[in-house]
């Protein structure tokens, strides 16, 4: 429900605590008082949730489902809200919903990825960017170093990108 959707997911890796905050906007599946669903993005509650997570976690990851479809560059509004997430304690902000791999930004020592591509939709031959995605690896043993792992969609799921696809 609405209250439960605001609980952060904590992962313990060795002596490190990682908080995962998943939030979405422009969705029809918001959690309501009497219905399960996603945590809705709210300019006040979301920032409070990030600050609360930072108090108990060593590293805070925000997965934000919002932004403009097929746009590799974030709008000024999305860029501003992602930067606000960092200013409130997020170490890594990843946006979804653009359905294409976007750009990245280092801001105040944190990483913002504006578009991770696709992982769920089957192959669309007429939309090449629809067939690409990025997984992001965070190395907790090496100062939270980030590695991007390109993937491509197939008719049955996803697979790691080959060398030529990685280059693209």
Short mmCIF file of C-alpha atoms in Angstrom, two decimals:
data_model
loop_
_atom_site.label_atom_id
_atom_site.label_comp_id
_atom_site.label_asym_id
_atom_site.label_seq_id
_atom_site.Cartn_x
_atom_site.Cartn_y
_atom_site.Cartn_z
CA UNK A 1 0.00 0.00 0.00
CA UNK A 2 0.96 3.66 -0.03
CA UNK A 3 2.70 3.51 3.36
CA UNK A 4 4.60 0.29 2.62
CA UNK A 5 5.71 1.56 -0.79
CA UNK A 6 7.84 4.21 0.95
CA UNK A 7 9.96 1.64 2.78
CA UNK A 8 13.51 1.59 1.46
CA UNK A 9 15.09 -1.70 0.50
CA UNK A 10 18.33 -2.29 2.42
CA UNK A 11 20.99 -4.73 1.27
CA UNK A 12 23.89 -5.76 3.49
CA UNK A 13 27.09 -6.59 1.57
CA UNK A 14 29.85 -7.41 4.00
CA UNK A 15 30.08 -4.42 6.31
CA UNK A 16 28.37 -2.10 3.78
CA UNK A 17 24.69 -1.17 3.74
CA UNK A 18 23.13 -0.24 0.40
CA UNK A 19 19.71 1.44 0.25
CA UNK A 20 17.59 1.09 -2.88
CA UNK A 21 14.82 3.61 -3.47
CA UNK A 22 12.54 2.93 -6.43
CA UNK A 23 10.14 5.72 -7.32
CA UNK A 24 7.99 6.46 -10.35
CA UNK A 25 5.91 9.19 -11.86
CA UNK A 26 3.36 9.33 -14.67
CA UNK A 27 2.19 5.85 -13.77
CA UNK A 28 -1.22 4.32 -13.29
CA UNK A 29 0.08 1.84 -10.75
CA UNK A 30 0.70 4.14 -7.78
CA UNK A 31 0.26 2.60 -4.39
CA UNK A 32 -2.83 3.91 -2.65
CA UNK A 33 -3.96 3.56 0.98
CA UNK A 34 -5.82 0.35 0.11
CA UNK A 35 -3.96 -0.79 -3.02
CA UNK A 36 -0.46 -2.08 -3.62
CA UNK A 37 1.70 -0.38 -6.23
CA UNK A 38 4.84 1.65 -6.83
CA UNK A 39 6.15 4.43 -4.63
CA UNK A 40 4.97 7.65 -6.27
CA UNK A 41 7.51 10.39 -6.90
CA UNK A 42 6.77 13.38 -4.71
CA UNK A 43 9.15 16.37 -4.60
CA UNK A 44 8.99 16.45 -0.80
CA UNK A 45 8.46 12.81 0.27
CA UNK A 46 11.08 11.46 -2.15
CA UNK A 47 13.77 13.82 -0.89
CA UNK A 48 12.84 12.98 2.71
CA UNK A 49 13.08 9.26 1.89
CA UNK A 50 16.56 9.78 0.40
CA UNK A 51 17.76 11.72 3.46
CA UNK A 52 16.37 8.99 5.75
CA UNK A 53 18.10 6.29 3.71
CA UNK A 54 21.43 8.15 3.89
CA UNK A 55 21.24 8.10 7.69
CA UNK A 56 21.28 4.29 7.79
CA UNK A 57 23.10 3.33 4.58
CA UNK A 58 26.63 3.76 3.26
CA UNK A 59 25.44 4.06 -0.34
CA UNK A 60 22.05 5.17 -1.67
CA UNK A 61 20.74 4.14 -5.10
CA UNK A 62 17.66 5.84 -6.54
CA UNK A 63 15.85 4.26 -9.47
CA UNK A 64 13.59 6.94 -10.91
CA UNK A 65 10.98 5.91 -13.48
CA UNK A 66 10.19 9.14 -15.29
CA UNK A 67 11.48 11.32 -18.15
CA UNK A 68 10.57 11.67 -21.81
CA UNK A 69 10.43 8.60 -24.05
CA UNK A 70 13.18 8.28 -26.71
CA UNK A 71 15.05 11.30 -25.39
CA UNK A 72 18.77 10.69 -24.74
CA UNK A 73 19.22 14.09 -23.11
CA UNK A 74 17.31 14.89 -19.91
CA UNK A 75 14.90 17.77 -19.76
CA UNK A 76 15.92 20.64 -17.50
CA UNK A 77 13.24 19.48 -15.02
CA UNK A 78 14.53 15.90 -14.86
CA UNK A 79 18.12 17.09 -14.56
CA UNK A 80 17.16 19.42 -11.73
CA UNK A 81 15.25 16.75 -9.80
CA UNK A 82 18.05 14.17 -10.23
CA UNK A 83 20.58 16.70 -8.96
CA UNK A 84 18.28 17.41 -6.00
CA UNK A 85 18.28 13.68 -5.25
CA UNK A 86 22.09 13.79 -5.12
CA UNK A 87 22.03 16.90 -2.94
CA UNK A 88 19.78 15.01 -0.52
CA UNK A 89 22.12 12.00 -0.30
CA UNK A 90 21.83 9.77 -3.38
CA UNK A 91 25.11 8.30 -4.60
CA UNK A 92 23.69 6.85 -7.81
CA UNK A 93 20.55 7.98 -9.63
CA UNK A 94 19.33 5.91 -12.58
CA UNK A 95 16.39 7.05 -14.69
CA UNK A 96 14.13 4.78 -16.68
CA UNK A 97 11.18 5.39 -19.00
CA UNK A 98 13.10 7.00 -21.87
CA UNK A 99 13.45 3.51 -23.40
CA UNK A 100 16.87 4.43 -24.74
CA UNK A 101 20.35 4.77 -23.33
CA UNK A 102 20.88 8.38 -22.38
CA UNK A 103 23.77 10.44 -21.19
CA UNK A 104 25.46 10.40 -17.80
CA UNK A 105 26.60 13.08 -15.43
CA UNK A 106 28.92 13.18 -12.45
CA UNK A 107 27.49 15.63 -9.96
CA UNK A 108 28.90 16.36 -6.50
CA UNK A 109 30.83 13.07 -6.61
CA UNK A 110 27.72 11.04 -7.46
CA UNK A 111 26.67 9.40 -10.73
CA UNK A 112 23.47 10.21 -12.59
CA UNK A 113 22.46 8.04 -15.56
CA UNK A 114 19.74 9.59 -17.70
CA UNK A 115 18.29 6.55 -19.42
CA UNK A 116 19.18 2.89 -18.98
CA UNK A 117 17.48 1.69 -22.16
CA UNK A 118 15.26 -1.38 -22.30
CA UNK A 119 15.26 -4.70 -20.50
CA UNK A 120 11.66 -5.76 -20.69
CA UNK A 121 10.30 -5.13 -24.16
CA UNK A 122 10.88 -7.66 -26.92
CA UNK A 123 12.88 -6.73 -30.00
CA UNK A 124 11.42 -3.93 -32.13
CA UNK A 125 13.12 -3.95 -35.55
CA UNK A 126 11.79 -0.50 -36.44
CA UNK A 127 13.16 1.13 -33.24
CA UNK A 128 16.89 0.34 -32.93
CA UNK A 129 17.38 2.28 -29.66
CA UNK A 130 14.53 0.23 -28.20
CA UNK A 131 16.78 -2.85 -28.38
CA UNK A 132 19.59 -1.59 -26.14
CA UNK A 133 20.07 -1.30 -22.41
CA UNK A 134 22.65 -0.80 -19.70
CA UNK A 135 23.17 -2.76 -16.55
CA UNK A 136 25.18 -0.92 -13.93
CA UNK A 137 27.60 -2.70 -11.62
CA UNK A 138 28.60 -0.99 -8.38
CA UNK A 139 31.76 -2.48 -6.85
CA UNK A 140 31.38 -2.22 -3.08
CA UNK A 141 34.93 -3.49 -2.59
CA UNK A 142 36.55 -0.82 -4.78
CA UNK A 143 35.25 2.56 -3.58
CA UNK A 144 31.85 1.96 -5.25
CA UNK A 145 33.39 2.02 -8.73
CA UNK A 146 30.73 1.95 -11.45
CA UNK A 147 30.92 -0.23 -14.55
CA UNK A 148 28.44 -0.09 -17.42
CA UNK A 149 27.43 -3.42 -18.96
CA UNK A 150 25.64 -3.06 -22.34
CA UNK A 151 22.86 -5.51 -23.17
CA UNK A 152 20.55 -6.01 -26.14
CA UNK A 153 17.00 -7.28 -26.16
CA UNK A 154 16.07 -10.44 -28.02
CA UNK A 155 12.69 -11.98 -28.85
CA UNK A 156 12.92 -13.93 -25.58
CA UNK A 157 14.72 -11.58 -23.17
CA UNK A 158 18.11 -9.87 -22.97
CA UNK A 159 21.72 -10.90 -23.55
CA UNK A 160 25.10 -9.28 -23.07
CA UNK A 161 26.10 -7.12 -26.02
CA UNK A 162 28.83 -8.46 -28.32
CA UNK A 163 31.93 -6.35 -29.04
CA UNK A 164 30.42 -4.48 -32.02
CA UNK A 165 27.21 -3.77 -30.10
CA UNK A 166 29.20 -2.54 -27.11
CA UNK A 167 31.09 -0.13 -29.36
CA UNK A 168 27.80 1.23 -30.75
#
